[in-house]
PDB file of C-alpha atoms in Angstrom:
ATOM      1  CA  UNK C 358      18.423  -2.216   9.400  1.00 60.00           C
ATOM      2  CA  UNK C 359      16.118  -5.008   8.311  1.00 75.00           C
ATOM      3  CA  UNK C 360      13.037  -4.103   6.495  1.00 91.00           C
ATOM      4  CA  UNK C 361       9.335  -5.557   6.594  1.00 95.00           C
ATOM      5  CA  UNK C 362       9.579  -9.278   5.936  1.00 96.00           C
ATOM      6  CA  UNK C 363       6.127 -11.779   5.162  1.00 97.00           C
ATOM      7  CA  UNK C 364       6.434 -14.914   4.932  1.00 97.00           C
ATOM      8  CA  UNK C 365       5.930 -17.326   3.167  1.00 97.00           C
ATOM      9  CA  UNK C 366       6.242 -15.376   0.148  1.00 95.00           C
ATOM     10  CA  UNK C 367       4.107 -17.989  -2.342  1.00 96.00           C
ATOM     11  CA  UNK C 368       1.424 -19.838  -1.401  1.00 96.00           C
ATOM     12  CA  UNK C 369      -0.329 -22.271  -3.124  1.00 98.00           C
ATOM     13  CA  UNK C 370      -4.236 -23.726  -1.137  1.00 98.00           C
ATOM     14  CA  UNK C 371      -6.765 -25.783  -2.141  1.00 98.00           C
ATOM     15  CA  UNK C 372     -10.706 -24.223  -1.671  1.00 98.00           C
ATOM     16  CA  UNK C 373     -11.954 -24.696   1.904  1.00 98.00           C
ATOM     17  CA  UNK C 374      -8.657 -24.547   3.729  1.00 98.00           C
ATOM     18  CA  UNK C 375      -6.998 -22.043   5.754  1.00 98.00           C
ATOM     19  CA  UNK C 376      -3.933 -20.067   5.968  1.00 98.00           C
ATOM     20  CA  UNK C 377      -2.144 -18.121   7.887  1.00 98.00           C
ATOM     21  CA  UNK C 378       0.500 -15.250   6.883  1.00 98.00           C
ATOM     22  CA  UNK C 379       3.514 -13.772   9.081  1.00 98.00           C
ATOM     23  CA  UNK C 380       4.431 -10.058   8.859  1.00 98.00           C
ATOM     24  CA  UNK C 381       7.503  -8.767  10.826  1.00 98.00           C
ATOM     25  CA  UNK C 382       7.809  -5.119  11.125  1.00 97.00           C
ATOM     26  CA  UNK C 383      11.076  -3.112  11.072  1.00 96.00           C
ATOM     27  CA  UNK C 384      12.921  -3.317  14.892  1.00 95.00           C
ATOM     28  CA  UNK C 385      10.943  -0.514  16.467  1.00 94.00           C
ATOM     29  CA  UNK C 386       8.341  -0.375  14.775  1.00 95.00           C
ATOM     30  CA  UNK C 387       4.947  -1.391  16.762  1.00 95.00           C
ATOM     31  CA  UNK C 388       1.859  -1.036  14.002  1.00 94.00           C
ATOM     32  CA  UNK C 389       1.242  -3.161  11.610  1.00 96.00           C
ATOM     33  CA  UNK C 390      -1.365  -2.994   8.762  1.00 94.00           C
ATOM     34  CA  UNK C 391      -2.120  -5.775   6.569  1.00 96.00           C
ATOM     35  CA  UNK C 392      -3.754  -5.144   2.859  1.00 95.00           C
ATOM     36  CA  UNK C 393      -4.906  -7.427   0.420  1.00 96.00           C
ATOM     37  CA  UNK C 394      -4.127  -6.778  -3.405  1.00 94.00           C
ATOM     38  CA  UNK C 395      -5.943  -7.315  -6.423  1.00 93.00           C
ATOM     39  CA  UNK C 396      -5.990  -6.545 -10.617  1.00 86.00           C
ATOM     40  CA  UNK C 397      -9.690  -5.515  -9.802  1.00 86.00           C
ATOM     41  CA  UNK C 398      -9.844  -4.139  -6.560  1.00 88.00           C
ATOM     42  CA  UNK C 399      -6.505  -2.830  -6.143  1.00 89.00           C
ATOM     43  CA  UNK C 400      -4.980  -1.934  -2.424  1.00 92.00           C
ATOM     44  CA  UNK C 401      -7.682  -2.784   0.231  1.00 93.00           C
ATOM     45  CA  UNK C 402      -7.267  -2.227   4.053  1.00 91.00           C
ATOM     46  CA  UNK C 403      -7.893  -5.460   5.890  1.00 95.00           C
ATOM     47  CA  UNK C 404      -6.742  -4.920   9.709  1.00 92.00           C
ATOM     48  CA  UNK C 405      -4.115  -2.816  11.976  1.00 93.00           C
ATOM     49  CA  UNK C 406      -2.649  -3.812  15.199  1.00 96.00           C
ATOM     50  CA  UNK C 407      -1.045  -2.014  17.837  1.00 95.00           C
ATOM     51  CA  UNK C 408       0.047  -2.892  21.013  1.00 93.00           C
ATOM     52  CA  UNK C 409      -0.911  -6.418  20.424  1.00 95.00           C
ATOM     53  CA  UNK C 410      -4.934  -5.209  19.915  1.00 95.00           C
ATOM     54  CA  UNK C 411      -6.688  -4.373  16.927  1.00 94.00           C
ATOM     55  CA  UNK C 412      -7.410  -1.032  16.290  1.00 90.00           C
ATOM     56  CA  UNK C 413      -8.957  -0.410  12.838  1.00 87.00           C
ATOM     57  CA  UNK C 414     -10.063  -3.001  10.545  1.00 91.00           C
ATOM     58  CA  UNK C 415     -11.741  -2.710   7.092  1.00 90.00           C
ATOM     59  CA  UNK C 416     -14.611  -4.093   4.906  1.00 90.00           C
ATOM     60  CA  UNK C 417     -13.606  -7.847   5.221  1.00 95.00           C
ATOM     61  CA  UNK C 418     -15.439 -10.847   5.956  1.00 96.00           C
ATOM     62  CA  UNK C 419     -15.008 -12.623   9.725  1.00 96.00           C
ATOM     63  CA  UNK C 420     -13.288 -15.328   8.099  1.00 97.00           C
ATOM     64  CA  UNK C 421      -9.819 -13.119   7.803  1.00 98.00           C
ATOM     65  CA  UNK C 422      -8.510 -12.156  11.049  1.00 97.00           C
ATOM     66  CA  UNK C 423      -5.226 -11.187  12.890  1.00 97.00           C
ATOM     67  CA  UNK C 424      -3.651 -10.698  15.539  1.00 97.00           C
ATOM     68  CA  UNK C 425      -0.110  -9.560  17.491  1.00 98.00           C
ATOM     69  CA  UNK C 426       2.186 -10.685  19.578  1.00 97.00           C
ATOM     70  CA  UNK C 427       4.437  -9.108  22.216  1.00 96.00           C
ATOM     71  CA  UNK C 428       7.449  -8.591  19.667  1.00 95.00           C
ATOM     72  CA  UNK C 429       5.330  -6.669  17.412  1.00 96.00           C
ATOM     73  CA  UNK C 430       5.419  -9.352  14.838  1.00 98.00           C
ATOM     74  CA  UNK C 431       1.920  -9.790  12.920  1.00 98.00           C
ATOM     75  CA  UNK C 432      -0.072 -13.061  11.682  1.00 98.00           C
ATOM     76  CA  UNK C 433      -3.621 -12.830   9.652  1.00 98.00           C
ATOM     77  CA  UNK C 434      -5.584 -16.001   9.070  1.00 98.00           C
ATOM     78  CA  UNK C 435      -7.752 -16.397   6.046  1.00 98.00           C
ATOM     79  CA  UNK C 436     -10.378 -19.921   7.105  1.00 97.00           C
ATOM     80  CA  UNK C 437     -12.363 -21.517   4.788  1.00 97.00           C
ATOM     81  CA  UNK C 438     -10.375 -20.484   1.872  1.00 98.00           C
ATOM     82  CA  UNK C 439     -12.291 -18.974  -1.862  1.00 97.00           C
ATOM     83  CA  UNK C 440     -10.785 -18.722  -5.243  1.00 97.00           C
ATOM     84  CA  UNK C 441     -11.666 -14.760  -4.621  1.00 96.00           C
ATOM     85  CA  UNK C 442      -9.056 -14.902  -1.719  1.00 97.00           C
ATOM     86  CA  UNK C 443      -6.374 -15.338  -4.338  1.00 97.00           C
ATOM     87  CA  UNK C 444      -3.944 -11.964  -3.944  1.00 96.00           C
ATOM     88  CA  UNK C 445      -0.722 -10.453  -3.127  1.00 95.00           C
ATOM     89  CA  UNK C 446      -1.126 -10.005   1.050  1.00 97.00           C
ATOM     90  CA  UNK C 447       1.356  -6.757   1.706  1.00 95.00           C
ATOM     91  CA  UNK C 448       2.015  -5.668   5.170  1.00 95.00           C
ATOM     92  CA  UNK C 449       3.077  -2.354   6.531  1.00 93.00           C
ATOM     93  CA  UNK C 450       5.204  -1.547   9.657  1.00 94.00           C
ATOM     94  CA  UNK C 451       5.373   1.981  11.082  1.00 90.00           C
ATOM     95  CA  UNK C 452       6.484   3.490  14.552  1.00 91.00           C
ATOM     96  CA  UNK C 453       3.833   3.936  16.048  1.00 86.00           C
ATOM     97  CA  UNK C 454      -0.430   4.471  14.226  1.00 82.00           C
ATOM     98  CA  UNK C 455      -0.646   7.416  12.660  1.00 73.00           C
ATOM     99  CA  UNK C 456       2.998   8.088  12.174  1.00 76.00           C
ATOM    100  CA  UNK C 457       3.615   9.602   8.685  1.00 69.00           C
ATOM    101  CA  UNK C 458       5.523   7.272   7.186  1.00 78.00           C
ATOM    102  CA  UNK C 459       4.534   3.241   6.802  1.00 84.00           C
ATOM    103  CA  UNK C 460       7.391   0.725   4.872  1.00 89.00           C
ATOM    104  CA  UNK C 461       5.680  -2.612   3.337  1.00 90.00           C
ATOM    105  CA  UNK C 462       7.164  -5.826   2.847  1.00 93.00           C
ATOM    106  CA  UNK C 463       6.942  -7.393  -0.637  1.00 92.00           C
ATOM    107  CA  UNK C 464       4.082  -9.229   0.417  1.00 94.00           C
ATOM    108  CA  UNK C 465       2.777 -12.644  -0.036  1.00 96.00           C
ATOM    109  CA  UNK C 466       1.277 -14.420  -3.086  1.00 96.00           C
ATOM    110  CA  UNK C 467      -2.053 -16.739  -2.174  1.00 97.00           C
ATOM    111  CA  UNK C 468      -2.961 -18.794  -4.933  1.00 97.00           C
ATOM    112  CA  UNK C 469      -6.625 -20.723  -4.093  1.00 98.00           C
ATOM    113  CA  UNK C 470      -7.121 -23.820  -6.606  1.00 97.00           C
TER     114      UNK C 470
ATOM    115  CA  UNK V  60     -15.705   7.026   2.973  1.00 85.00           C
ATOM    116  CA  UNK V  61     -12.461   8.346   1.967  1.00 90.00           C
ATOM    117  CA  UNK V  62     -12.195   7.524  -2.117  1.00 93.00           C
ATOM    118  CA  UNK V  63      -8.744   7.784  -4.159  1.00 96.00           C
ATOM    119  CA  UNK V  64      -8.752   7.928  -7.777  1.00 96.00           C
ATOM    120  CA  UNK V  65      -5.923   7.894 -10.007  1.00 97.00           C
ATOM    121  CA  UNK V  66      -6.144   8.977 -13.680  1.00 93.00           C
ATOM    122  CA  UNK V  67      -5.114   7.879 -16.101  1.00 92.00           C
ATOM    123  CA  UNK V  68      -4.902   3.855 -15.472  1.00 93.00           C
ATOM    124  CA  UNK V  69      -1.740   3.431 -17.546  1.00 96.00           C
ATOM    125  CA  UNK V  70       1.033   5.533 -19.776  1.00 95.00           C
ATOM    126  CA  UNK V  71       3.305   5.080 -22.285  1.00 96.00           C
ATOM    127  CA  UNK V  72       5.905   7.754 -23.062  1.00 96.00           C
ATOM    128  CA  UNK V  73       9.199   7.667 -24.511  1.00 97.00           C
ATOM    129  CA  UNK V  74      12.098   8.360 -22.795  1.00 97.00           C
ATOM    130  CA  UNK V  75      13.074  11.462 -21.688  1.00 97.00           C
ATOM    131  CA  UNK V  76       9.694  13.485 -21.530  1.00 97.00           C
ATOM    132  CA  UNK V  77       8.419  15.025 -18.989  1.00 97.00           C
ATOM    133  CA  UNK V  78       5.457  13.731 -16.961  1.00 96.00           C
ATOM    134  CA  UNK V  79       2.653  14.068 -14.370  1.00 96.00           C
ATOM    135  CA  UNK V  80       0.690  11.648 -12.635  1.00 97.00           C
ATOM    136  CA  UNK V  81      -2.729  12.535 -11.041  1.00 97.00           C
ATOM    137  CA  UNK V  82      -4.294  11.431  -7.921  1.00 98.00           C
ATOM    138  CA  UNK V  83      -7.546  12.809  -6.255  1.00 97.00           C
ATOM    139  CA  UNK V  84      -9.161  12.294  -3.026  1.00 96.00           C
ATOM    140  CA  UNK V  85     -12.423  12.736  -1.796  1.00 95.00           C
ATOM    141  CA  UNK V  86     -11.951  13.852   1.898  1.00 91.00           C
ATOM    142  CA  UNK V  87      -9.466  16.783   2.315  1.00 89.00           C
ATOM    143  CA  UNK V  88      -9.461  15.817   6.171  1.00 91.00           C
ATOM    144  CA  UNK V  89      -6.139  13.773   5.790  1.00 91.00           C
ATOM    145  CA  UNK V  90      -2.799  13.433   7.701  1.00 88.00           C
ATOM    146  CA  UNK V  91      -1.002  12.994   4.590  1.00 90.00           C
ATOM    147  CA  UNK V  92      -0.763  11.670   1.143  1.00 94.00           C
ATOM    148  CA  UNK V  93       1.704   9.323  -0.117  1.00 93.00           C
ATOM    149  CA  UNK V  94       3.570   8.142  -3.153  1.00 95.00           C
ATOM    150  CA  UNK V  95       4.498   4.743  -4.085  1.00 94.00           C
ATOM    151  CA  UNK V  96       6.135   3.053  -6.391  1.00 95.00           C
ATOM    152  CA  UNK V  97       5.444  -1.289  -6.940  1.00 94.00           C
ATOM    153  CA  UNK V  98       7.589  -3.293  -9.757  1.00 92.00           C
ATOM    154  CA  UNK V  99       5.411  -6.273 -10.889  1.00 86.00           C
ATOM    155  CA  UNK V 100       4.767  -8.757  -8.605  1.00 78.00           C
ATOM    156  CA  UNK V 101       6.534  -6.991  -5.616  1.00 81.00           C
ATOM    157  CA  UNK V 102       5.979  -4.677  -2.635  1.00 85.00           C
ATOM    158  CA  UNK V 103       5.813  -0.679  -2.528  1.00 89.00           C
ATOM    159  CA  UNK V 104       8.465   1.289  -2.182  1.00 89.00           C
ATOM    160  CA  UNK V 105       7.748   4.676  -1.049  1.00 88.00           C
ATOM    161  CA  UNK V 106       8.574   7.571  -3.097  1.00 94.00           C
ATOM    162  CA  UNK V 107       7.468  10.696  -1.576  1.00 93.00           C
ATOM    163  CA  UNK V 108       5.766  12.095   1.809  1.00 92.00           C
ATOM    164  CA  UNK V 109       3.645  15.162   1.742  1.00 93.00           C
ATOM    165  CA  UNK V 110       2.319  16.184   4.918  1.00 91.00           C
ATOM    166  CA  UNK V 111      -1.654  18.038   5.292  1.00 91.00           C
ATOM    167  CA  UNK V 112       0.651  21.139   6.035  1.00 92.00           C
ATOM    168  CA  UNK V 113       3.049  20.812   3.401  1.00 93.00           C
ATOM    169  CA  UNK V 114       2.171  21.902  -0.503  1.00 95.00           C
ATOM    170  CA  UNK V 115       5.214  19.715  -2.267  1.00 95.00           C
ATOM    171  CA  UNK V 116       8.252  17.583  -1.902  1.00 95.00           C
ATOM    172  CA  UNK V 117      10.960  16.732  -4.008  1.00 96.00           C
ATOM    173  CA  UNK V 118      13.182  13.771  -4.278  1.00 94.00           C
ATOM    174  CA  UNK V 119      15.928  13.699  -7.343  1.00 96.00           C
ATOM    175  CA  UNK V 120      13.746  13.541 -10.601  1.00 97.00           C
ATOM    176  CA  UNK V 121      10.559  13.364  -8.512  1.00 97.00           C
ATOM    177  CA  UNK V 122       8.211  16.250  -6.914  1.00 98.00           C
ATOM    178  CA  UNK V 123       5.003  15.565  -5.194  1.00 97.00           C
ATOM    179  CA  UNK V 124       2.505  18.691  -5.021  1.00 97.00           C
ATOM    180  CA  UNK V 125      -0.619  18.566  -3.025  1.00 97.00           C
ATOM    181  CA  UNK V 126      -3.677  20.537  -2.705  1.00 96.00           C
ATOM    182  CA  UNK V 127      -5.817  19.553  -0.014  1.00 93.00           C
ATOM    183  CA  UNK V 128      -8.596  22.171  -0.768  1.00 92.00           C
ATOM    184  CA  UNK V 129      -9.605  20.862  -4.763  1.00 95.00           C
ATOM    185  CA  UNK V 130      -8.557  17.258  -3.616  1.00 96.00           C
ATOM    186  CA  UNK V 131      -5.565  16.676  -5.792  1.00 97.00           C
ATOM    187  CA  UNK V 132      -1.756  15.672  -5.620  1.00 97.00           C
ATOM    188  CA  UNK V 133       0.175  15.372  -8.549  1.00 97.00           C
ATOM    189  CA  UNK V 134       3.239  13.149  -9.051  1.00 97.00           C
ATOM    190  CA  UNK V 135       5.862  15.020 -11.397  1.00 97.00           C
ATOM    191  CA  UNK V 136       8.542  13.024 -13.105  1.00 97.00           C
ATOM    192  CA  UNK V 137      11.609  14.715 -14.767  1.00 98.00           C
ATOM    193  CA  UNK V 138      13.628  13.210 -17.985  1.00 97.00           C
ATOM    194  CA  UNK V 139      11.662   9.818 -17.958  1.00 97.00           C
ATOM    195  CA  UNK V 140      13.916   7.116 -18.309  1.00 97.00           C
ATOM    196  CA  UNK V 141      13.134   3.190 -18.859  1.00 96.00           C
ATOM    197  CA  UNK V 142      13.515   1.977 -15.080  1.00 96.00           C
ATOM    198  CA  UNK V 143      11.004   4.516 -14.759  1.00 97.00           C
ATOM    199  CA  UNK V 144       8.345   1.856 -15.743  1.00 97.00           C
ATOM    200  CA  UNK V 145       6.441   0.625 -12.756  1.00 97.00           C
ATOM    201  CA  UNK V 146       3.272   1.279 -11.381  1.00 96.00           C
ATOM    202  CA  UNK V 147       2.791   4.007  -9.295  1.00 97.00           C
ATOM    203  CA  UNK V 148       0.392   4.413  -6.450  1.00 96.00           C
ATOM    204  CA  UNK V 149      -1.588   7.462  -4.033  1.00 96.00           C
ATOM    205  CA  UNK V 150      -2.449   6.997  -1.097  1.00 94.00           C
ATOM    206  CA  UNK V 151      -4.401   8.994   1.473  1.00 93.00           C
ATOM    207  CA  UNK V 152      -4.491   8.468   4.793  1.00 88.00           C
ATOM    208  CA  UNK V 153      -6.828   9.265   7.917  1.00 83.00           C
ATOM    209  CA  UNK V 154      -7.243   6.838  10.109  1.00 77.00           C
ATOM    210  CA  UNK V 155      -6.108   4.102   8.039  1.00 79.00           C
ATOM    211  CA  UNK V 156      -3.986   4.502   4.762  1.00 85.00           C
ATOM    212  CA  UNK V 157      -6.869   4.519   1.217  1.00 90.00           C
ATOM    213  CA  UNK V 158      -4.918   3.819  -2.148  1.00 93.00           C
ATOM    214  CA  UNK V 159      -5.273   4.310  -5.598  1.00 95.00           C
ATOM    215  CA  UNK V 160      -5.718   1.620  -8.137  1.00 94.00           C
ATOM    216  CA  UNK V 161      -2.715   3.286  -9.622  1.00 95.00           C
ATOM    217  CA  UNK V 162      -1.129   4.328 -13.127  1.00 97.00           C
ATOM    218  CA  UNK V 163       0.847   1.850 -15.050  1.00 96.00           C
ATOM    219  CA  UNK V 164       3.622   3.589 -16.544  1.00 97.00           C
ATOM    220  CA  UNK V 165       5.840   2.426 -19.756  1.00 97.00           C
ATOM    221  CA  UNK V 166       8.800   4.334 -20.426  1.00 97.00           C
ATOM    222  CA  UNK V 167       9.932   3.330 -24.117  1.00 95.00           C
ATOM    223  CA  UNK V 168      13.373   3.143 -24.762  1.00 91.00           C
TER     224      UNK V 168
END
């Protein structure tokens, strides 16, 4: 059974433009979260989707957002890229929100110049 | 606001010793608490599950203790060995999964 795959897995963006990141979960699974990861912040929550609708999002600016199509598969948009936006982007499938167990994908690295 | 803190920030030991890793958390009110493990530059891989209910689990060399009452889970690693070496990171979750910074560990040979 396939696990979480992101896409692209480097990524390389000048300041001021925009990107946007693919996440698909494990067959099955129908949450996804999306975190951002960084040496000084560490693991932050950005967004979770179920069911195609967002249903928990963290401390993040409007200018990263999401969203979820039928298939469960996830995309998050970053606009009006900053050098502080540089990070490994992990995503986490699970069955269903709140089920125990969440599996990541080995994420994507965004690299702002 | 659910906080997770994870002392200390890196280890070195040398192979074969015994270790633990600490994790605390600041809201007791979780659904579990989870250990992962993250090789540079790549994604987690989950080590252990420990449900609210549950006190410990144990995988191979691994056990996972939690006590949701003072806050704390501890990760306990049997006969280090070098591909120990990783970082290693606790999360809580609630409504939404909070992590750790994480310990770095270094297992010398």
């Amino acid at each position: 059974k396939a696990g979480v795959t992101q896409t692209p897995r480097y990524l390389i963006k000048t300041r001021g433009q925009q990107v946007t990141l693919s996440c698909s979960p494990i067959s099955g699974h129908r949450s996804v979260s999306w975190y951002q990861q960084t040496p000084g912040q560490g693991l932050q929550f950005l967004f979770e989707y179920f069911s195609e609708t967002q249903r928990n999002k963290g401390n993040f600016p409007g200018r990263f957002s999401g969203r979820q199509f039928s298939n469960s598969r996830s995309e998050m948009n970053v606009s009006t890229l900053e050098l502080g936006d540089s990070a490994l982007y992990l995503c986490a499938s699970s069955l269903v929100p709140d089920h125990p167990e969440a599996f990541f994908g080995q994420g994507t690295r965004l690299t702002v110049v | 606001k659910q906080e997770v803190t994870q002392i200390p920030a890196a280890l070195s030991v040398p192979e074969g010793e015994n270790l633990v890793l600490n994790c605390s958390f600041t809201d007791s009110a979780i659904y579990n608490l989870q250990w992962f493990r993250q090789d540079p530059g790549k994604g987690l891989t989950s080590l252990l599950l420990i449900q609210s209910s549950q006190r410990e689990q144990t995988s191979g060399r691994l056990n996972a203790s939690l006590d949701k009452s003072s806050g704390r889970s501890t990760l306990y690693i049997a006969a280090s060995q070098p591909g120990d070496s990783a970082t290693y990171l606790c999360a809580a979750r609630d409504d939404k999964i909070i992590f750790g910074k994480g310990t770095r560990l270094h297992i010398l040979p």
